[in-house]
Short mmCIF file of N, CA, C and O in Angstrom, two decimals:
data_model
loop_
_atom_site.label_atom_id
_atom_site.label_comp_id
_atom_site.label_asym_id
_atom_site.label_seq_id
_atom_site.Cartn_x
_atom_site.Cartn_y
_atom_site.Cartn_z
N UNK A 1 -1.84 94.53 69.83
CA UNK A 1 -1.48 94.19 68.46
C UNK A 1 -2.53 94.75 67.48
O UNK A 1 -2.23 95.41 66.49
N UNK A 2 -3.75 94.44 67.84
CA UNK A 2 -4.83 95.11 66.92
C UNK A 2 -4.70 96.66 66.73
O UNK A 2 -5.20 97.21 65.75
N UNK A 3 -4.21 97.13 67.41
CA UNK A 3 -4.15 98.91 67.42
C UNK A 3 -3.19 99.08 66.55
O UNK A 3 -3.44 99.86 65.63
N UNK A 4 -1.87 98.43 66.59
CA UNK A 4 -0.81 98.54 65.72
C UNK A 4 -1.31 98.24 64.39
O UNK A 4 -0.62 98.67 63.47
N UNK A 5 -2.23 97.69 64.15
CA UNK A 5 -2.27 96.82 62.74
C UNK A 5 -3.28 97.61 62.58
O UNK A 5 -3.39 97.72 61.36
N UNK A 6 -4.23 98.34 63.19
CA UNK A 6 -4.90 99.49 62.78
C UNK A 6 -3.81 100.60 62.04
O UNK A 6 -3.80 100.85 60.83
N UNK A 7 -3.01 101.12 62.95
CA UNK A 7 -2.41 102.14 62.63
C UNK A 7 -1.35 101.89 61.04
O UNK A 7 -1.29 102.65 60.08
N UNK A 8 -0.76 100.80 61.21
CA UNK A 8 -0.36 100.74 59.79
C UNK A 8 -0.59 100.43 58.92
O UNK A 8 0.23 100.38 58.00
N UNK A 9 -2.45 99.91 58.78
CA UNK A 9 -2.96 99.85 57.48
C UNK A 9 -3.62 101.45 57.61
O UNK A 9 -4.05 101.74 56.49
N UNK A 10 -3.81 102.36 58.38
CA UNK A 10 -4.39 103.44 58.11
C UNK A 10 -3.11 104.49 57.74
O UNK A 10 -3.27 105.46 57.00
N UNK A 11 -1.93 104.17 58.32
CA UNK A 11 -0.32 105.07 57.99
C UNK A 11 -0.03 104.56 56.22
O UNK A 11 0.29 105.26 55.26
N UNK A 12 -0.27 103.19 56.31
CA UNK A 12 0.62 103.01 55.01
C UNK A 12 -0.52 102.68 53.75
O UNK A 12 -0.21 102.92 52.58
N UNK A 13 -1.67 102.20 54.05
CA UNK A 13 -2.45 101.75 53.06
C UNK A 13 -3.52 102.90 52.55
O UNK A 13 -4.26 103.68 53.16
N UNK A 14 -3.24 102.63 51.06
CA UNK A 14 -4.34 103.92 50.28
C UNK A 14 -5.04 102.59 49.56
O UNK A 14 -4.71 101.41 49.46
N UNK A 15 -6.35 103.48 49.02
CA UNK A 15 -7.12 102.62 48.27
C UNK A 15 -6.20 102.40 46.95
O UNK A 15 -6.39 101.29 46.43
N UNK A 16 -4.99 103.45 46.13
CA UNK A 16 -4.53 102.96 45.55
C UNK A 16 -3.26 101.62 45.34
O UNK A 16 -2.94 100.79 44.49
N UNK A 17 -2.86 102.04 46.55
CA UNK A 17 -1.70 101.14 47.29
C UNK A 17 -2.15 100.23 48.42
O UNK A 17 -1.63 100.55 49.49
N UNK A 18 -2.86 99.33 48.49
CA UNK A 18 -3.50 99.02 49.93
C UNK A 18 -2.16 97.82 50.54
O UNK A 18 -1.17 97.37 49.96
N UNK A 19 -2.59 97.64 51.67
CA UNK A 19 -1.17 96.92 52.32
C UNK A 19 -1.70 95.67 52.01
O UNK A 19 -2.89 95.52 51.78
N UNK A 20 -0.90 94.77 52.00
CA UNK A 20 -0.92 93.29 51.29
C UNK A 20 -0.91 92.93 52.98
O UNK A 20 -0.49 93.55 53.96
N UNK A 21 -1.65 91.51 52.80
CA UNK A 21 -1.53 90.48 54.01
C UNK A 21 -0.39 90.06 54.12
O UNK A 21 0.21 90.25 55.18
N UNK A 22 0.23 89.36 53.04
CA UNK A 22 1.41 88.93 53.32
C UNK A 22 2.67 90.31 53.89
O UNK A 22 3.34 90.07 54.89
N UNK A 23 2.78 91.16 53.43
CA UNK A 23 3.04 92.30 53.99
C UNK A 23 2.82 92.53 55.74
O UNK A 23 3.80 93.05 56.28
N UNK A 24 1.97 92.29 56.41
CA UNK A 24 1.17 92.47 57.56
C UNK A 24 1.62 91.42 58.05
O UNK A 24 2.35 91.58 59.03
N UNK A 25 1.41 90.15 57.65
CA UNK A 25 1.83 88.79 58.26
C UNK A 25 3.18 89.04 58.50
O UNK A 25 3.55 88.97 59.67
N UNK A 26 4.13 89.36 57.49
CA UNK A 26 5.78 89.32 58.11
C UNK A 26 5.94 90.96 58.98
O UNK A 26 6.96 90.99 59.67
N UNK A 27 5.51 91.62 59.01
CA UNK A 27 5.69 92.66 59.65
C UNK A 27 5.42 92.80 60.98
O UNK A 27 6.16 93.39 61.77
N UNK A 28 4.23 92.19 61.31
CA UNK A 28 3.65 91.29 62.90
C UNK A 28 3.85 90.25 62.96
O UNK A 28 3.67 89.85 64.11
N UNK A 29 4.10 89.60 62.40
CA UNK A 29 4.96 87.77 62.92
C UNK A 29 3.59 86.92 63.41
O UNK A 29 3.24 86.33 64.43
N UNK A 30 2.96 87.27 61.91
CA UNK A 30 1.58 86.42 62.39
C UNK A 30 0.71 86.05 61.24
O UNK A 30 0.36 86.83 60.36
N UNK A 31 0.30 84.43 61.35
CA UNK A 31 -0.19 84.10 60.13
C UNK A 31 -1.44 85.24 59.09
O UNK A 31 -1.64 86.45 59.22
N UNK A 32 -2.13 84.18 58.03
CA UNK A 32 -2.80 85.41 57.99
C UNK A 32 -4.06 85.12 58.37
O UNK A 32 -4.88 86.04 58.41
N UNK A 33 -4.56 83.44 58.81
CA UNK A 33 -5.53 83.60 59.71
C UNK A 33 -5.70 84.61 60.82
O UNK A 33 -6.87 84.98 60.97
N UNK A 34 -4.72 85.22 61.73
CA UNK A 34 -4.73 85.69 62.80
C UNK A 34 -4.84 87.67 62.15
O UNK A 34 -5.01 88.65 62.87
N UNK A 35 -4.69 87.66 60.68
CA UNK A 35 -4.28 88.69 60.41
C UNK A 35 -5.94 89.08 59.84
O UNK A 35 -6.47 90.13 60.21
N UNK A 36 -6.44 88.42 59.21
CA UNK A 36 -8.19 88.33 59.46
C UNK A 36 -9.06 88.13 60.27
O UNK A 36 -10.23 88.20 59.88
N UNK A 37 -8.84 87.92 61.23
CA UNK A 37 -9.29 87.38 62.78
C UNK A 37 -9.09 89.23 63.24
O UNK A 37 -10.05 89.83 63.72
N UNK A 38 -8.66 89.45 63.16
CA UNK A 38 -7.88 90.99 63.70
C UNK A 38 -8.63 91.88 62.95
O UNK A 38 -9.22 92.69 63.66
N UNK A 39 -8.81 92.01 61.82
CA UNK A 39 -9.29 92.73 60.30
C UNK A 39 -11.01 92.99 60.81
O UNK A 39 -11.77 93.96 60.88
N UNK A 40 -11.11 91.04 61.19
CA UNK A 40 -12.41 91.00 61.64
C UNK A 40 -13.47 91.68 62.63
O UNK A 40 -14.62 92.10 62.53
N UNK A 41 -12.04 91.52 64.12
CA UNK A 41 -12.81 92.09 64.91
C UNK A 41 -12.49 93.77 65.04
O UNK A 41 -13.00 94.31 66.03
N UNK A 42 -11.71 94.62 64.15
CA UNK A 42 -11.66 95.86 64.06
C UNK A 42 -12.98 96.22 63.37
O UNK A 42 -13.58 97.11 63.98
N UNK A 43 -13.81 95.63 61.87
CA UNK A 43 -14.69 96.05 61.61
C UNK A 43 -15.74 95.92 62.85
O UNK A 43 -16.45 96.83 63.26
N UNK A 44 -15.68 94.67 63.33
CA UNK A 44 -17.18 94.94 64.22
C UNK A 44 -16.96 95.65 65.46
O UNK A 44 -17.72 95.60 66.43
N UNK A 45 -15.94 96.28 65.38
CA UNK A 45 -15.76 97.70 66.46
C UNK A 45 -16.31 98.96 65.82
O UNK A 45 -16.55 100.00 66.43
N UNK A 46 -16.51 98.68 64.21
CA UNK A 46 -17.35 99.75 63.82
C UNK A 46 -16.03 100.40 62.55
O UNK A 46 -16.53 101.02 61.61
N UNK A 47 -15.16 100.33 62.54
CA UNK A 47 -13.66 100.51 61.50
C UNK A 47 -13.84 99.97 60.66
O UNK A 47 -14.02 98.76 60.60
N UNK A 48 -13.84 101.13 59.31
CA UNK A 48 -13.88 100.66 58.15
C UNK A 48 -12.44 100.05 57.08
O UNK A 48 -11.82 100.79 56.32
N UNK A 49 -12.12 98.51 57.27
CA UNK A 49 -10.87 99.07 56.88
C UNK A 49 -11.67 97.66 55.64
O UNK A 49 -12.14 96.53 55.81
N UNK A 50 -11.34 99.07 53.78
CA UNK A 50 -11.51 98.29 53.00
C UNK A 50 -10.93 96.85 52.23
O UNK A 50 -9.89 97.11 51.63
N UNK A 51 -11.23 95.79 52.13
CA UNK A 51 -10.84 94.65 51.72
C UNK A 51 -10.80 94.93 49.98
O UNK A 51 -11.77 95.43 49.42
N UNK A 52 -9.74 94.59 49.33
CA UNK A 52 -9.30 94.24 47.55
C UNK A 52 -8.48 93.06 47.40
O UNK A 52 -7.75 92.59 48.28
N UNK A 53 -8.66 92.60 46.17
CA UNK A 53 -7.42 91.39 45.77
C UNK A 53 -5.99 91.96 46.17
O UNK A 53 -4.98 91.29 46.36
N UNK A 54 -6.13 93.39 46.26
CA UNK A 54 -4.55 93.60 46.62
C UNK A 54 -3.87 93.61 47.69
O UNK A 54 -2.68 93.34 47.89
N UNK A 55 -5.36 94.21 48.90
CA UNK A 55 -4.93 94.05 50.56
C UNK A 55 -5.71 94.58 50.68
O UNK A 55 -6.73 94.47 50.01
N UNK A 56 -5.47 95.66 51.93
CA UNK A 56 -6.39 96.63 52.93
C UNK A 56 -6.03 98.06 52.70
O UNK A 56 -4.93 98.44 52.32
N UNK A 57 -6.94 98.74 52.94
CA UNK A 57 -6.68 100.03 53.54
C UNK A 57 -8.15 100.87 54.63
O UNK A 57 -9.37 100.71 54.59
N UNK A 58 -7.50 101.49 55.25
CA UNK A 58 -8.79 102.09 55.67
C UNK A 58 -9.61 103.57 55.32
O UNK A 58 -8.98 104.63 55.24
N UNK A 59 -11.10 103.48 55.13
CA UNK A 59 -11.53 104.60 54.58
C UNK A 59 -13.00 104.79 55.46
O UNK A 59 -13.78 103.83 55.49
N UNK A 60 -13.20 105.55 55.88
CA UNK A 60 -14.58 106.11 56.79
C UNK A 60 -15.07 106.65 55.04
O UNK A 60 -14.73 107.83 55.09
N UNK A 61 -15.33 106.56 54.39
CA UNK A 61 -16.09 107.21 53.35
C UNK A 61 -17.40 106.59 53.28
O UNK A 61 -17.38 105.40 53.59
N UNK A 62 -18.97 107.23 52.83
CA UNK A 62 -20.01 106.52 52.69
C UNK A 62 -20.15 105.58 51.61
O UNK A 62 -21.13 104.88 51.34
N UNK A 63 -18.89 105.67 50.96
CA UNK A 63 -19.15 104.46 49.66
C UNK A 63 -18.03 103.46 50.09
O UNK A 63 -18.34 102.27 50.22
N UNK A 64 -16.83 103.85 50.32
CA UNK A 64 -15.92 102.75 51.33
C UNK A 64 -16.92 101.49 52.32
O UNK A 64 -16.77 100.27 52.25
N UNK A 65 -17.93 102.24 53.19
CA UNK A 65 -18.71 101.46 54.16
C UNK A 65 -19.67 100.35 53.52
O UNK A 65 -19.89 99.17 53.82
N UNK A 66 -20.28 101.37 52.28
CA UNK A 66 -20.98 100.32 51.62
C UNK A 66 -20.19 99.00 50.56
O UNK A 66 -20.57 97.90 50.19
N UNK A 67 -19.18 99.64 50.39
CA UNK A 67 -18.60 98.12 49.78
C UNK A 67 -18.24 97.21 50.46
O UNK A 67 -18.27 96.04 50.07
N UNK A 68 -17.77 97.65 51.80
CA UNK A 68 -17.64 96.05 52.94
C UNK A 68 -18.66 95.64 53.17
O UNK A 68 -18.86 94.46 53.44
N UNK A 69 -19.69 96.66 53.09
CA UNK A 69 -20.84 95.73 53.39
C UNK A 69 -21.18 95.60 52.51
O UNK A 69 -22.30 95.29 52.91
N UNK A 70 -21.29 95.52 51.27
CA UNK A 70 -21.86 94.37 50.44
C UNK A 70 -20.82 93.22 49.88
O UNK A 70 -21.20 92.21 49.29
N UNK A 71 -19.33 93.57 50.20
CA UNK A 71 -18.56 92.42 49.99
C UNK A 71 -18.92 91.08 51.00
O UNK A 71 -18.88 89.90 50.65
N UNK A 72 -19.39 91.77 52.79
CA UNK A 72 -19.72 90.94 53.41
C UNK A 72 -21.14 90.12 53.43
O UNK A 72 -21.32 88.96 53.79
N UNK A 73 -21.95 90.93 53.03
CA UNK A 73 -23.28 90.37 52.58
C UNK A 73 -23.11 89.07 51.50
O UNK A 73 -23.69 87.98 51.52
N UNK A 74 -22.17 89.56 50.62
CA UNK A 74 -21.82 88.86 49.00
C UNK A 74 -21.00 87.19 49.89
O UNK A 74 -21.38 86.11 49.42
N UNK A 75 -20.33 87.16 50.65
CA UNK A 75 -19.32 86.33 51.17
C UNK A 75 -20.50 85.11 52.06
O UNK A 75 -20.59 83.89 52.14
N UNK A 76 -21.35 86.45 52.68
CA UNK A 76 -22.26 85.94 53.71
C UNK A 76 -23.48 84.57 53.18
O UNK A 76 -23.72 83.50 53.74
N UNK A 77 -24.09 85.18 51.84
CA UNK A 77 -24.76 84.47 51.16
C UNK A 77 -24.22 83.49 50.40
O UNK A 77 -24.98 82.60 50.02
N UNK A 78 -22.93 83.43 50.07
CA UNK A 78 -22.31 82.22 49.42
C UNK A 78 -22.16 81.02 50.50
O UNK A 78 -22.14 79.84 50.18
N UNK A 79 -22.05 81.50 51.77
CA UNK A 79 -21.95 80.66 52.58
C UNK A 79 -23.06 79.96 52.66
O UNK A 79 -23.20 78.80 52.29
N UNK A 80 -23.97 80.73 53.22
CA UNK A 80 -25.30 80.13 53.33
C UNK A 80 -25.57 79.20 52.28
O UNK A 80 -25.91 78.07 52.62
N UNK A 81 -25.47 79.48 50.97
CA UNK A 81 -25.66 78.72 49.86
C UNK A 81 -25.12 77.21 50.19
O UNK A 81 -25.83 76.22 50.07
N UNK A 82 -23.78 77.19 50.61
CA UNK A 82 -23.13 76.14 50.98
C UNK A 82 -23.54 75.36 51.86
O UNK A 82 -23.51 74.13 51.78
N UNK A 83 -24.09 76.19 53.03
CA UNK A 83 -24.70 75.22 54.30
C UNK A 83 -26.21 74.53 53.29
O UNK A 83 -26.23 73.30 53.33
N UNK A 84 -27.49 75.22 52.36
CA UNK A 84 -28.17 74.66 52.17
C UNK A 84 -27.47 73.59 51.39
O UNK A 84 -27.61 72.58 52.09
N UNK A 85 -26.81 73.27 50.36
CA UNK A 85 -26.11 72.51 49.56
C UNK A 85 -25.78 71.40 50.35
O UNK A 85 -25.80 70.27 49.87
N UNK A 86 -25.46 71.64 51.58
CA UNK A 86 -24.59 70.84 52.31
C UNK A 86 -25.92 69.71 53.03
O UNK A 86 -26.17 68.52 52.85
N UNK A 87 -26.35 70.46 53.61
CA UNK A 87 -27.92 69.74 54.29
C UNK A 87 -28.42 69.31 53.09
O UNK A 87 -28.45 68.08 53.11
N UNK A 88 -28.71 69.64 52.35
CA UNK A 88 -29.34 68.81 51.08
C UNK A 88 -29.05 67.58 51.00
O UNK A 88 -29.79 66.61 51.21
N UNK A 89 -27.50 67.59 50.57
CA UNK A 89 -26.82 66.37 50.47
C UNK A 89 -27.05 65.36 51.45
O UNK A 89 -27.34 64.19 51.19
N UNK A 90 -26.84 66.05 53.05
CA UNK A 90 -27.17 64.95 54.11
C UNK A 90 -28.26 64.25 53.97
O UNK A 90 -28.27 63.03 54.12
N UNK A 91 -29.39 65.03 53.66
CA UNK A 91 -30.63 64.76 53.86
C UNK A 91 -30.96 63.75 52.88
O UNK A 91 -31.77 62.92 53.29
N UNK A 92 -30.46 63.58 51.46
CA UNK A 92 -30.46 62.57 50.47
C UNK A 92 -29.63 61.42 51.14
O UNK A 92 -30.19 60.38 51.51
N UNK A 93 -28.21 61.65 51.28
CA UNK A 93 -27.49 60.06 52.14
C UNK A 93 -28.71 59.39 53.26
O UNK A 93 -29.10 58.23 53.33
N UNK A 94 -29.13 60.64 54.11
CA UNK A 94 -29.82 59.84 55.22
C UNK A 94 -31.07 58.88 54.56
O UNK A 94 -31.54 57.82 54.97
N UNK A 95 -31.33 59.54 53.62
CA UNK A 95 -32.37 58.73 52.83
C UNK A 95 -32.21 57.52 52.31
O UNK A 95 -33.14 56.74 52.11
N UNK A 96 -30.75 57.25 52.03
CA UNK A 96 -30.25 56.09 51.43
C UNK A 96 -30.27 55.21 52.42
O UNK A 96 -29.98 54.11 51.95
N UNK A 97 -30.53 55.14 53.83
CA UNK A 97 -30.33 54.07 54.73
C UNK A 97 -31.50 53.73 55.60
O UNK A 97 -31.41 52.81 56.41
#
């Protein structure tokens, strides 16, 4: 399934037209957790396939590579932000008792 969903975001998706998830989801008969889960483990095979508000497409370009990676860096650190936020908070309740 992952090969297929390679091939038709690299057949049908341009950076101007990129393929929509929901697009992908009814076309493979699969949510779109499973359709990012997939997205996911194609990049860390080393596949650049770019992420937009509009969908996907894929691009080996040296500026294509650097925007996933700083979209993922950008995603990566918000998280983190959240986990400290989050321990913070615990760490004040635990205080309360």
């Amino acid at each position: 399934m992952k090969t297929e969903i390679l091939k038709h975001i690299q057949q049908v998706g341009s950076k101007e037209f990129p393929v929509k998830s929901k697009l992908l989801e009814f076309h493979f008969r699969l949510s779109g957790a499973v359709i990012r889960d997939i997205i996911r483990e194609l990049r860390r095979e080393g596949i650049s396939i770019v992420p937009t508000s509009r969908g996907y497409y894929y691009d080996n370009s040296p500026e294509a590579i650097l925007k996933i990676a700083e979209d993922l860096e950008c995603r990566a650190l918000s998280m983190l932000n959240t986990v400290k936020i989050l321990k913070n908070n615990y760490a004040k309740q635990e205080a309360l008792f």
